[in-house]
Amino acid sequence: MKKPLPFLGHENIMTSLREAQTAGRLPHALLFVGPEGIGKQKVARHLARGILCEKPGGPCDECRACLLSSEMKHPDLIWVEPVEEKIKIDTVREMKKELAFPPMMGSSRIIVFNDAHTLNASAANALLKSLEEPRGGTFFILITHALGWIPRTIVSRSHKIPFAPLSPDQVKRILAELKLNLPEAFVLRAQGSPLQAMALSEIQGRVPEIKALLPGPKAMGFEEAFELAQSAVEAGRVPAFLHALLSSAHESLTGDQGEEAWEFDLLNFTDRILEIKRLLRQNINPKIHLTRLLLYFQEPQESRL
Ligand SMILES: [Zn+2]
């Protein structure tokens, strides 16, 4: 008997991909799009294993191909991850060299680009040629949570598969499977992503309440703000940190029936957070931007606007 498939929330996508694969009409370039941490990689891995399996209807979890691919050691499964937040042209060139030869074990080969939005312009251009001239048995899977950063030329040559965020119940089920018992608030703030819920719970103790950022006798100084920013950067938790600050600002906005000026200030503050989130994709120094953000309310009011 087959084990139940762990694609909570994405069962329909998996089924239709498998049907297309079995019928021999799987598009040669797939673009998985959806929020971070909801299971896109898992689906990609399973699909890849199914394509490489030596038995029809795989993955069978028994053949040599399945054993190798489950350890990510299958020679015809090329999984590309960004290095220092970039996929460079050299990586794409290496991949293309391999493509010049037939697959090593079977008749198919799968190339996955995780975080495909980190392909720099020249790398994307180099990849484009391979997408334009597909070879039989070669499948590309591009995974991203930032579709806007992928060149249109690549998007137009790929078959887009949108992944929806999970429901809070589904997030809870996945966290329970991982034996993580997180407070409900994190689940609700996680925007349908178990990974986000985990990041939020990790960062929580370090994110100050908005009120702690206001000017006053105990106002945060530069050093304290810098240290806080540094700890978020070092823990690799900048997006979660920003997300938690955003939620906190949002709660202050809806909770406090304060003055209009305060609301206006808070809205500007949230705009700054969103701006930094956007800038994070452009190789900025997050430490400096986070520090400035934490000191936002200390700036003279005119320059806050
Ligand atoms: Zn197999």
PDB file of C-alpha atoms and ligand atoms in Angstrom:
ATOM      1  CA  MET A   1       0.000   0.000   0.000  1.00  0.00           C
ATOM      2  CA  LYS A   2       1.200   3.491  -0.804  1.00  0.00           C
ATOM      3  CA  LYS A   3       1.953   5.912   1.963  1.00  0.00           C
ATOM      4  CA  PRO A   4      -0.262   9.009   2.090  1.00  0.00           C
ATOM      5  CA  LEU A   5       1.387  11.864   0.272  1.00  0.00           C
ATOM      6  CA  PRO A   6       2.495  14.795   2.389  1.00  0.00           C
ATOM      7  CA  PHE A   7       1.324  17.601   0.159  1.00  0.00           C
ATOM      8  CA  LEU A   8      -1.139  19.155   2.477  1.00  0.00           C
ATOM      9  CA  GLY A   9      -2.920  21.935   0.639  1.00  0.00           C
ATOM     10  CA  HIS A  10      -1.316  21.097  -2.711  1.00  0.00           C
ATOM     11  CA  GLU A  11      -2.869  17.718  -3.442  1.00  0.00           C
ATOM     12  CA  ASN A  12      -4.616  18.979  -6.584  1.00  0.00           C
ATOM     13  CA  ILE A  13      -1.433  20.405  -8.024  1.00  0.00           C
ATOM     14  CA  MET A  14       0.416  17.169  -7.366  1.00  0.00           C
ATOM     15  CA  THR A  15      -2.338  15.096  -8.935  1.00  0.00           C
ATOM     16  CA  SER A  16      -2.513  17.146 -12.108  1.00  0.00           C
ATOM     17  CA  LEU A  17       1.271  17.205 -12.487  1.00  0.00           C
ATOM     18  CA  ARG A  18       1.408  13.448 -12.079  1.00  0.00           C
ATOM     19  CA  GLU A  19      -1.380  12.959 -14.589  1.00  0.00           C
ATOM     20  CA  ALA A  20       0.412  15.186 -17.093  1.00  0.00           C
ATOM     21  CA  GLN A  21       3.637  13.299 -16.501  1.00  0.00           C
ATOM     22  CA  THR A  22       2.028   9.878 -16.946  1.00  0.00           C
ATOM     23  CA  ALA A  23       0.340  11.073 -20.133  1.00  0.00           C
ATOM     24  CA  GLY A  24       3.671  12.372 -21.437  1.00  0.00           C
ATOM     25  CA  ARG A  25       2.495  15.960 -21.625  1.00  0.00           C
ATOM     26  CA  LEU A  26       4.322  17.505 -18.703  1.00  0.00           C
ATOM     27  CA  PRO A  27       5.540  20.977 -19.794  1.00  0.00           C
ATOM     28  CA  HIS A  28       9.334  21.082 -20.084  1.00  0.00           C
ATOM     29  CA  ALA A  29       9.564  24.218 -17.953  1.00  0.00           C
ATOM     30  CA  LEU A  30       7.451  24.654 -14.831  1.00  0.00           C
ATOM     31  CA  LEU A  31       7.390  27.755 -12.685  1.00  0.00           C
ATOM     32  CA  PHE A  32       6.174  27.128  -9.127  1.00  0.00           C
ATOM     33  CA  VAL A  33       4.949  30.380  -7.631  1.00  0.00           C
ATOM     34  CA  GLY A  34       3.688  30.976  -4.100  1.00  0.00           C
ATOM     35  CA  PRO A  35       4.626  32.199  -0.620  1.00  0.00           C
ATOM     36  CA  GLU A  36       7.756  30.946   1.112  1.00  0.00           C
ATOM     37  CA  GLY A  37       7.650  27.867   3.272  1.00  0.00           C
ATOM     38  CA  ILE A  38       4.383  26.317   2.102  1.00  0.00           C
ATOM     39  CA  GLY A  39       5.691  23.188   0.359  1.00  0.00           C
ATOM     40  CA  LYS A  40       6.726  24.090  -3.195  1.00  0.00           C
ATOM     41  CA  GLN A  41      10.096  22.366  -2.855  1.00  0.00           C
ATOM     42  CA  LYS A  42       8.450  19.265  -1.488  1.00  0.00           C
ATOM     43  CA  VAL A  43       6.180  19.037  -4.530  1.00  0.00           C
ATOM     44  CA  ALA A  44       9.162  19.649  -6.857  1.00  0.00           C
ATOM     45  CA  ARG A  45      11.158  16.892  -5.186  1.00  0.00           C
ATOM     46  CA  HIS A  46       8.327  14.416  -5.386  1.00  0.00           C
ATOM     47  CA  LEU A  47       7.631  15.215  -9.016  1.00  0.00           C
ATOM     48  CA  ALA A  48      11.326  14.864  -9.854  1.00  0.00           C
ATOM     49  CA  ARG A  49      11.501  11.508  -8.093  1.00  0.00           C
ATOM     50  CA  GLY A  50       8.425  10.317  -9.976  1.00  0.00           C
ATOM     51  CA  ILE A  51       9.998  11.258 -13.311  1.00  0.00           C
ATOM     52  CA  LEU A  52      13.292   9.542 -12.480  1.00  0.00           C
ATOM     53  CA  CYS A  53      11.787   6.378 -10.963  1.00  0.00           C
ATOM     54  CA  GLU A  54      12.481   3.216 -12.925  1.00  0.00           C
ATOM     55  CA  LYS A  55       8.933   1.956 -12.522  1.00  0.00           C
ATOM     56  CA  PRO A  56       5.790   3.475 -14.000  1.00  0.00           C
ATOM     57  CA  GLY A  57       3.649   5.428 -11.579  1.00  0.00           C
ATOM     58  CA  GLY A  58       6.630   6.126  -9.275  1.00  0.00           C
ATOM     59  CA  PRO A  59       8.252   7.147  -7.074  1.00  0.00           C
ATOM     60  CA  CYS A  60       8.232   3.550  -5.874  1.00  0.00           C
ATOM     61  CA  ASP A  61      10.697   4.278  -3.062  1.00  0.00           C
ATOM     62  CA  GLU A  62      12.444   0.985  -3.873  1.00  0.00           C
ATOM     63  CA  CYS A  63      14.337   1.234  -7.148  1.00  0.00           C
ATOM     64  CA  ARG A  64      17.889   2.488  -7.428  1.00  0.00           C
ATOM     65  CA  ALA A  65      16.754   5.810  -8.894  1.00  0.00           C
ATOM     66  CA  CYS A  66      14.350   6.385  -5.999  1.00  0.00           C
ATOM     67  CA  LEU A  67      16.981   5.590  -3.396  1.00  0.00           C
ATOM     68  CA  LEU A  68      19.464   7.956  -5.013  1.00  0.00           C
ATOM     69  CA  SER A  69      16.963  10.746  -5.544  1.00  0.00           C
ATOM     70  CA  SER A  70      15.656  10.520  -1.998  1.00  0.00           C
ATOM     71  CA  GLU A  71      19.189  11.324  -0.847  1.00  0.00           C
ATOM     72  CA  MET A  72      19.508  13.968  -3.551  1.00  0.00           C
ATOM     73  CA  LYS A  73      22.332  11.959  -5.076  1.00  0.00           C
ATOM     74  CA  HIS A  74      20.734  11.067  -8.387  1.00  0.00           C
ATOM     75  CA  PRO A  75      23.088  12.206 -11.174  1.00  0.00           C
ATOM     76  CA  ASP A  76      20.188  13.336 -13.341  1.00  0.00           C
ATOM     77  CA  LEU A  77      18.626  15.513 -10.685  1.00  0.00           C
ATOM     78  CA  ILE A  78      20.363  18.874 -10.642  1.00  0.00           C
ATOM     79  CA  TRP A  79      19.177  21.051  -7.794  1.00  0.00           C
ATOM     80  CA  VAL A  80      20.475  24.607  -7.936  1.00  0.00           C
ATOM     81  CA  GLU A  81      20.375  26.870  -4.871  1.00  0.00           C
ATOM     82  CA  PRO A  82      21.517  30.491  -4.737  1.00  0.00           C
ATOM     83  CA  VAL A  83      24.909  31.190  -3.216  1.00  0.00           C
ATOM     84  CA  GLU A  84      24.977  34.452  -1.255  1.00  0.00           C
ATOM     85  CA  GLU A  85      21.487  35.163  -2.541  1.00  0.00           C
ATOM     86  CA  LYS A  86      22.480  34.907  -6.194  1.00  0.00           C
ATOM     87  CA  ILE A  87      22.405  32.257  -8.881  1.00  0.00           C
ATOM     88  CA  LYS A  88      25.301  33.205 -11.097  1.00  0.00           C
ATOM     89  CA  ILE A  89      25.998  32.633 -14.744  1.00  0.00           C
ATOM     90  CA  ASP A  90      28.789  30.153 -13.981  1.00  0.00           C
ATOM     91  CA  THR A  91      26.272  27.867 -12.323  1.00  0.00           C
ATOM     92  CA  VAL A  92      24.023  28.019 -15.362  1.00  0.00           C
ATOM     93  CA  ARG A  93      27.009  27.363 -17.648  1.00  0.00           C
ATOM     94  CA  GLU A  94      27.950  24.289 -15.618  1.00  0.00           C
ATOM     95  CA  MET A  95      24.413  23.025 -15.921  1.00  0.00           C
ATOM     96  CA  LYS A  96      24.424  23.578 -19.664  1.00  0.00           C
ATOM     97  CA  LYS A  97      27.630  21.573 -20.031  1.00  0.00           C
ATOM     98  CA  GLU A  98      25.876  18.625 -18.429  1.00  0.00           C
ATOM     99  CA  LEU A  99      22.903  19.077 -20.719  1.00  0.00           C
ATOM    100  CA  ALA A 100      25.156  18.455 -23.702  1.00  0.00           C
ATOM    101  CA  PHE A 101      25.377  14.805 -22.635  1.00  0.00           C
ATOM    102  CA  PRO A 102      22.503  12.356 -22.388  1.00  0.00           C
ATOM    103  CA  PRO A 103      21.105  11.590 -18.922  1.00  0.00           C
ATOM    104  CA  MET A 104      23.294   9.162 -16.995  1.00  0.00           C
ATOM    105  CA  MET A 105      20.792   6.689 -15.613  1.00  0.00           C
ATOM    106  CA  GLY A 106      17.538   6.833 -17.515  1.00  0.00           C
ATOM    107  CA  SER A 107      15.995   8.914 -20.248  1.00  0.00           C
ATOM    108  CA  SER A 108      15.057  11.962 -18.181  1.00  0.00           C
ATOM    109  CA  ARG A 109      16.788  14.741 -16.354  1.00  0.00           C
ATOM    110  CA  ILE A 110      15.388  17.354 -13.988  1.00  0.00           C
ATOM    111  CA  ILE A 111      16.921  20.705 -13.221  1.00  0.00           C
ATOM    112  CA  VAL A 112      15.466  22.621 -10.304  1.00  0.00           C
ATOM    113  CA  PHE A 113      16.253  26.268  -9.644  1.00  0.00           C
ATOM    114  CA  ASN A 114      15.209  27.040  -6.116  1.00  0.00           C
ATOM    115  CA  ASP A 115      14.658  30.754  -5.414  1.00  0.00           C
ATOM    116  CA  ALA A 116      14.765  31.331  -9.151  1.00  0.00           C
ATOM    117  CA  HIS A 117      14.260  35.067  -8.604  1.00  0.00           C
ATOM    118  CA  THR A 118      17.913  35.197  -7.516  1.00  0.00           C
ATOM    119  CA  LEU A 119      19.107  34.387 -11.034  1.00  0.00           C
ATOM    120  CA  ASN A 120      21.062  37.470 -12.029  1.00  0.00           C
ATOM    121  CA  ALA A 121      20.444  39.002 -15.436  1.00  0.00           C
ATOM    122  CA  SER A 122      23.246  37.223 -17.278  1.00  0.00           C
ATOM    123  CA  ALA A 123      22.397  33.881 -15.658  1.00  0.00           C
ATOM    124  CA  ALA A 124      18.747  34.311 -16.622  1.00  0.00           C
ATOM    125  CA  ASN A 125      19.773  35.082 -20.197  1.00  0.00           C
ATOM    126  CA  ALA A 126      21.927  31.999 -20.355  1.00  0.00           C
ATOM    127  CA  LEU A 127      19.089  29.889 -19.009  1.00  0.00           C
ATOM    128  CA  LEU A 128      16.677  31.330 -21.523  1.00  0.00           C
ATOM    129  CA  LYS A 129      18.349  29.517 -24.423  1.00  0.00           C
ATOM    130  CA  SER A 130      17.841  26.161 -22.707  1.00  0.00           C
ATOM    131  CA  LEU A 131      14.200  26.981 -22.071  1.00  0.00           C
ATOM    132  CA  GLU A 132      13.741  28.014 -25.686  1.00  0.00           C
ATOM    133  CA  GLU A 133      15.214  24.862 -27.123  1.00  0.00           C
ATOM    134  CA  PRO A 134      13.879  22.109 -24.906  1.00  0.00           C
ATOM    135  CA  ARG A 135      15.432  18.678 -25.229  1.00  0.00           C
ATOM    136  CA  GLY A 136      13.265  15.616 -24.887  1.00  0.00           C
ATOM    137  CA  GLY A 137      13.347  14.221 -21.359  1.00  0.00           C
ATOM    138  CA  THR A 138      14.743  17.402 -19.791  1.00  0.00           C
ATOM    139  CA  PHE A 139      12.474  19.183 -17.344  1.00  0.00           C
ATOM    140  CA  PHE A 140      13.084  22.490 -15.608  1.00  0.00           C
ATOM    141  CA  ILE A 141      11.356  23.422 -12.378  1.00  0.00           C
ATOM    142  CA  LEU A 142      11.789  27.034 -11.292  1.00  0.00           C
ATOM    143  CA  ILE A 143      10.638  27.816  -7.765  1.00  0.00           C
ATOM    144  CA  THR A 144       9.962  31.326  -6.510  1.00  0.00           C
ATOM    145  CA  HIS A 145       8.074  33.413  -3.991  1.00  0.00           C
ATOM    146  CA  ALA A 146       8.891  36.626  -5.878  1.00  0.00           C
ATOM    147  CA  LEU A 147       7.477  36.273  -9.365  1.00  0.00           C
ATOM    148  CA  GLY A 148       7.964  39.982 -10.083  1.00  0.00           C
ATOM    149  CA  TRP A 149      11.729  39.543  -9.976  1.00  0.00           C
ATOM    150  CA  ILE A 150      11.827  36.887 -12.642  1.00  0.00           C
ATOM    151  CA  PRO A 151      12.464  38.248 -16.144  1.00  0.00           C
ATOM    152  CA  ARG A 152       9.348  38.203 -18.273  1.00  0.00           C
ATOM    153  CA  THR A 153      11.176  36.312 -20.986  1.00  0.00           C
ATOM    154  CA  ILE A 154      11.586  33.408 -18.565  1.00  0.00           C
ATOM    155  CA  VAL A 155       8.043  33.609 -17.233  1.00  0.00           C
ATOM    156  CA  SER A 156       6.619  33.562 -20.757  1.00  0.00           C
ATOM    157  CA  ARG A 157       8.527  30.386 -21.617  1.00  0.00           C
ATOM    158  CA  SER A 158       7.448  28.545 -18.493  1.00  0.00           C
ATOM    159  CA  HIS A 159       4.218  26.978 -17.416  1.00  0.00           C
ATOM    160  CA  LYS A 160       3.155  28.816 -14.272  1.00  0.00           C
ATOM    161  CA  ILE A 161       1.750  26.799 -11.362  1.00  0.00           C
ATOM    162  CA  PRO A 162       0.375  29.005  -8.570  1.00  0.00           C
ATOM    163  CA  PHE A 163       0.574  27.595  -5.032  1.00  0.00           C
ATOM    164  CA  ALA A 164      -1.906  28.999  -2.530  1.00  0.00           C
ATOM    165  CA  PRO A 165      -1.040  29.755   1.104  1.00  0.00           C
ATOM    166  CA  LEU A 166      -2.214  27.100   3.550  1.00  0.00           C
ATOM    167  CA  SER A 167      -5.195  27.595   5.848  1.00  0.00           C
ATOM    168  CA  PRO A 168      -4.445  28.132   9.547  1.00  0.00           C
ATOM    169  CA  ASP A 169      -5.692  24.588  10.178  1.00  0.00           C
ATOM    170  CA  GLN A 170      -3.281  23.171   7.632  1.00  0.00           C
ATOM    171  CA  VAL A 171      -0.424  25.198   9.119  1.00  0.00           C
ATOM    172  CA  LYS A 172      -1.346  23.756  12.512  1.00  0.00           C
ATOM    173  CA  ARG A 173      -1.388  20.203  11.159  1.00  0.00           C
ATOM    174  CA  ILE A 174       2.071  20.587   9.658  1.00  0.00           C
ATOM    175  CA  LEU A 175       3.454  22.123  12.839  1.00  0.00           C
ATOM    176  CA  ALA A 176       1.899  19.288  14.839  1.00  0.00           C
ATOM    177  CA  GLU A 177       3.563  16.777  12.517  1.00  0.00           C
ATOM    178  CA  LEU A 178       6.860  18.476  13.289  1.00  0.00           C
ATOM    179  CA  LYS A 179       5.982  18.236  16.987  1.00  0.00           C
ATOM    180  CA  LEU A 180       5.946  22.013  17.279  1.00  0.00           C
ATOM    181  CA  ASN A 181       3.369  23.490  19.505  1.00  0.00           C
ATOM    182  CA  LEU A 182       3.291  27.195  18.707  1.00  0.00           C
ATOM    183  CA  PRO A 183       0.871  29.724  20.134  1.00  0.00           C
ATOM    184  CA  GLU A 184      -2.199  30.337  17.999  1.00  0.00           C
ATOM    185  CA  ALA A 185      -1.115  33.946  17.365  1.00  0.00           C
ATOM    186  CA  PHE A 186       1.879  32.820  15.312  1.00  0.00           C
ATOM    187  CA  VAL A 187      -0.256  30.471  13.262  1.00  0.00           C
ATOM    188  CA  LEU A 188      -2.704  33.260  12.489  1.00  0.00           C
ATOM    189  CA  ARG A 189       0.035  35.747  11.632  1.00  0.00           C
ATOM    190  CA  ALA A 190       1.951  33.296   9.475  1.00  0.00           C
ATOM    191  CA  GLN A 191       0.123  34.065   6.226  1.00  0.00           C
ATOM    192  CA  GLY A 192      -0.445  30.408   5.523  1.00  0.00           C
ATOM    193  CA  SER A 193       3.194  29.366   5.862  1.00  0.00           C
ATOM    194  CA  PRO A 194       4.430  26.933   8.530  1.00  0.00           C
ATOM    195  CA  LEU A 195       7.967  28.224   7.943  1.00  0.00           C
ATOM    196  CA  GLN A 196       6.832  31.766   8.621  1.00  0.00           C
ATOM    197  CA  ALA A 197       5.086  30.626  11.833  1.00  0.00           C
ATOM    198  CA  MET A 198       8.347  29.032  13.003  1.00  0.00           C
ATOM    199  CA  ALA A 199      10.373  32.106  12.088  1.00  0.00           C
ATOM    200  CA  LEU A 200       7.921  34.335  13.933  1.00  0.00           C
ATOM    201  CA  SER A 201       8.061  32.230  17.048  1.00  0.00           C
ATOM    202  CA  GLU A 202      11.870  32.256  16.970  1.00  0.00           C
ATOM    203  CA  ILE A 203      12.131  35.974  16.507  1.00  0.00           C
ATOM    204  CA  GLN A 204       9.297  36.950  18.793  1.00  0.00           C
ATOM    205  CA  GLY A 205      11.297  37.672  21.939  1.00  0.00           C
ATOM    206  CA  ARG A 206      13.504  40.046  19.993  1.00  0.00           C
ATOM    207  CA  VAL A 207      10.886  42.191  18.318  1.00  0.00           C
ATOM    208  CA  PRO A 208       9.997  45.256  20.372  1.00  0.00           C
ATOM    209  CA  GLU A 209       6.425  46.425  20.744  1.00  0.00           C
ATOM    210  CA  ILE A 210       5.773  49.558  18.753  1.00  0.00           C
ATOM    211  CA  LYS A 211       5.290  51.511  21.972  1.00  0.00           C
ATOM    212  CA  ALA A 212       8.849  50.672  22.983  1.00  0.00           C
ATOM    213  CA  LEU A 213      10.044  52.503  19.898  1.00  0.00           C
ATOM    214  CA  LEU A 214       8.373  55.792  20.770  1.00  0.00           C
ATOM    215  CA  PRO A 215      10.469  58.717  21.973  1.00  0.00           C
ATOM    216  CA  GLY A 216      10.648  59.078  25.732  1.00  0.00           C
ATOM    217  CA  PRO A 217      13.006  58.639  28.633  1.00  0.00           C
ATOM    218  CA  LYS A 218      13.480  54.945  27.830  1.00  0.00           C
ATOM    219  CA  ALA A 219      13.677  55.398  24.086  1.00  0.00           C
ATOM    220  CA  MET A 220      15.858  53.002  22.168  1.00  0.00           C
ATOM    221  CA  GLY A 221      19.288  54.405  21.385  1.00  0.00           C
ATOM    222  CA  PHE A 222      21.368  53.822  18.289  1.00  0.00           C
ATOM    223  CA  GLU A 223      23.485  51.110  19.870  1.00  0.00           C
ATOM    224  CA  GLU A 224      20.534  49.132  21.115  1.00  0.00           C
ATOM    225  CA  ALA A 225      18.785  49.438  17.765  1.00  0.00           C
ATOM    226  CA  PHE A 226      21.923  48.381  15.930  1.00  0.00           C
ATOM    227  CA  GLU A 227      22.406  45.340  18.161  1.00  0.00           C
ATOM    228  CA  LEU A 228      18.804  44.294  17.680  1.00  0.00           C
ATOM    229  CA  ALA A 229      19.130  44.682  13.915  1.00  0.00           C
ATOM    230  CA  GLN A 230      22.358  42.719  13.977  1.00  0.00           C
ATOM    231  CA  SER A 231      20.824  39.846  15.915  1.00  0.00           C
ATOM    232  CA  ALA A 232      17.977  39.586  13.375  1.00  0.00           C
ATOM    233  CA  VAL A 233      20.460  39.600  10.494  1.00  0.00           C
ATOM    234  CA  GLU A 234      22.751  37.041  12.113  1.00  0.00           C
ATOM    235  CA  ALA A 235      19.858  34.720  12.861  1.00  0.00           C
ATOM    236  CA  GLY A 236      18.819  34.991   9.195  1.00  0.00           C
ATOM    237  CA  ARG A 237      15.459  36.235  10.364  1.00  0.00           C
ATOM    238  CA  VAL A 238      15.116  39.658   8.764  1.00  0.00           C
ATOM    239  CA  PRO A 239      11.881  38.909   6.870  1.00  0.00           C
ATOM    240  CA  ALA A 240      10.290  37.436  10.016  1.00  0.00           C
ATOM    241  CA  PHE A 241      11.496  40.389  12.058  1.00  0.00           C
ATOM    242  CA  LEU A 242       9.890  42.815   9.608  1.00  0.00           C
ATOM    243  CA  HIS A 243       6.776  40.732   9.483  1.00  0.00           C
ATOM    244  CA  ALA A 244       6.469  40.744  13.280  1.00  0.00           C
ATOM    245  CA  LEU A 245       6.989  44.514  13.383  1.00  0.00           C
ATOM    246  CA  LEU A 246       4.345  44.915  10.707  1.00  0.00           C
ATOM    247  CA  SER A 247       1.864  42.821  12.676  1.00  0.00           C
ATOM    248  CA  SER A 248       2.634  44.795  15.798  1.00  0.00           C
ATOM    249  CA  ALA A 249       2.092  48.102  13.975  1.00  0.00           C
ATOM    250  CA  HIS A 250      -1.121  46.759  12.549  1.00  0.00           C
ATOM    251  CA  GLU A 251      -2.333  45.759  15.991  1.00  0.00           C
ATOM    252  CA  SER A 252      -1.524  49.226  17.317  1.00  0.00           C
ATOM    253  CA  LEU A 253      -3.422  50.738  14.434  1.00  0.00           C
ATOM    254  CA  THR A 254      -6.547  48.711  14.962  1.00  0.00           C
ATOM    255  CA  GLY A 255      -6.319  48.629  18.744  1.00  0.00           C
ATOM    256  CA  ASP A 256      -5.561  52.224  19.679  1.00  0.00           C
ATOM    257  CA  GLN A 257      -8.276  54.674  18.835  1.00  0.00           C
ATOM    258  CA  GLY A 258      -5.595  57.321  19.055  1.00  0.00           C
ATOM    259  CA  GLU A 259      -5.095  60.641  17.410  1.00  0.00           C
ATOM    260  CA  GLU A 260      -5.013  61.024  13.695  1.00  0.00           C
ATOM    261  CA  ALA A 261      -1.379  62.117  13.724  1.00  0.00           C
ATOM    262  CA  TRP A 262      -0.382  58.884  15.453  1.00  0.00           C
ATOM    263  CA  GLU A 263      -2.288  56.822  12.937  1.00  0.00           C
ATOM    264  CA  PHE A 264      -0.645  58.722  10.131  1.00  0.00           C
ATOM    265  CA  ASP A 265       2.751  58.086  11.666  1.00  0.00           C
ATOM    266  CA  LEU A 266       2.037  54.395  12.042  1.00  0.00           C
ATOM    267  CA  LEU A 267       0.909  54.118   8.444  1.00  0.00           C
ATOM    268  CA  ASN A 268       4.144  55.757   7.335  1.00  0.00           C
ATOM    269  CA  PHE A 269       6.050  53.366   9.534  1.00  0.00           C
ATOM    270  CA  THR A 270       4.369  50.392   7.899  1.00  0.00           C
ATOM    271  CA  ASP A 271       5.165  51.883   4.484  1.00  0.00           C
ATOM    272  CA  ARG A 272       8.820  51.960   5.489  1.00  0.00           C
ATOM    273  CA  ILE A 273       8.682  48.316   6.497  1.00  0.00           C
ATOM    274  CA  LEU A 274       7.193  47.391   3.138  1.00  0.00           C
ATOM    275  CA  GLU A 275       9.815  49.470   1.376  1.00  0.00           C
ATOM    276  CA  ILE A 276      12.600  47.627   3.204  1.00  0.00           C
ATOM    277  CA  LYS A 277      11.002  44.305   2.342  1.00  0.00           C
ATOM    278  CA  ARG A 278      11.172  45.377  -1.285  1.00  0.00           C
ATOM    279  CA  LEU A 279      14.763  46.623  -0.980  1.00  0.00           C
ATOM    280  CA  LEU A 280      15.871  43.360   0.586  1.00  0.00           C
ATOM    281  CA  ARG A 281      15.742  41.843  -2.876  1.00  0.00           C
ATOM    282  CA  GLN A 282      18.330  44.322  -4.131  1.00  0.00           C
ATOM    283  CA  ASN A 283      21.325  43.379  -2.095  1.00  0.00           C
ATOM    284  CA  ILE A 284      20.961  46.217   0.414  1.00  0.00           C
ATOM    285  CA  ASN A 285      22.602  46.163   3.815  1.00  0.00           C
ATOM    286  CA  PRO A 286      19.664  45.101   5.990  1.00  0.00           C
ATOM    287  CA  LYS A 287      21.426  46.053   9.236  1.00  0.00           C
ATOM    288  CA  ILE A 288      21.455  49.755   8.446  1.00  0.00           C
ATOM    289  CA  HIS A 289      17.892  49.806   7.185  1.00  0.00           C
ATOM    290  CA  LEU A 290      16.599  47.871  10.205  1.00  0.00           C
ATOM    291  CA  THR A 291      18.440  50.155  12.597  1.00  0.00           C
ATOM    292  CA  ARG A 292      16.942  53.239  10.951  1.00  0.00           C
ATOM    293  CA  LEU A 293      13.532  51.636  11.078  1.00  0.00           C
ATOM    294  CA  LEU A 294      13.826  50.984  14.819  1.00  0.00           C
ATOM    295  CA  LEU A 295      14.753  54.628  15.321  1.00  0.00           C
ATOM    296  CA  TYR A 296      11.969  55.840  13.063  1.00  0.00           C
ATOM    297  CA  PHE A 297       9.900  57.479  15.784  1.00  0.00           C
ATOM    298  CA  GLN A 298      12.949  59.257  17.170  1.00  0.00           C
ATOM    299  CA  GLU A 299      13.421  61.202  13.965  1.00  0.00           C
ATOM    300  CA  PRO A 300      12.090  64.752  13.880  1.00  0.00           C
ATOM    301  CA  GLN A 301       8.453  64.552  12.832  1.00  0.00           C
ATOM    302  CA  GLU A 302       8.941  66.494   9.567  1.00  0.00           C
ATOM    303  CA  SER A 303      11.430  63.972   8.260  1.00  0.00           C
ATOM    304  CA  ARG A 304       9.228  61.029   9.159  1.00  0.00           C
ATOM    305  CA  LEU A 305       6.668  61.904   6.531  1.00  0.00           C
TER     306      LEU A 305
HETATM  307 ZN    ZN B   1      11.399   4.058  -8.002  1.00  0.00          ZN
END
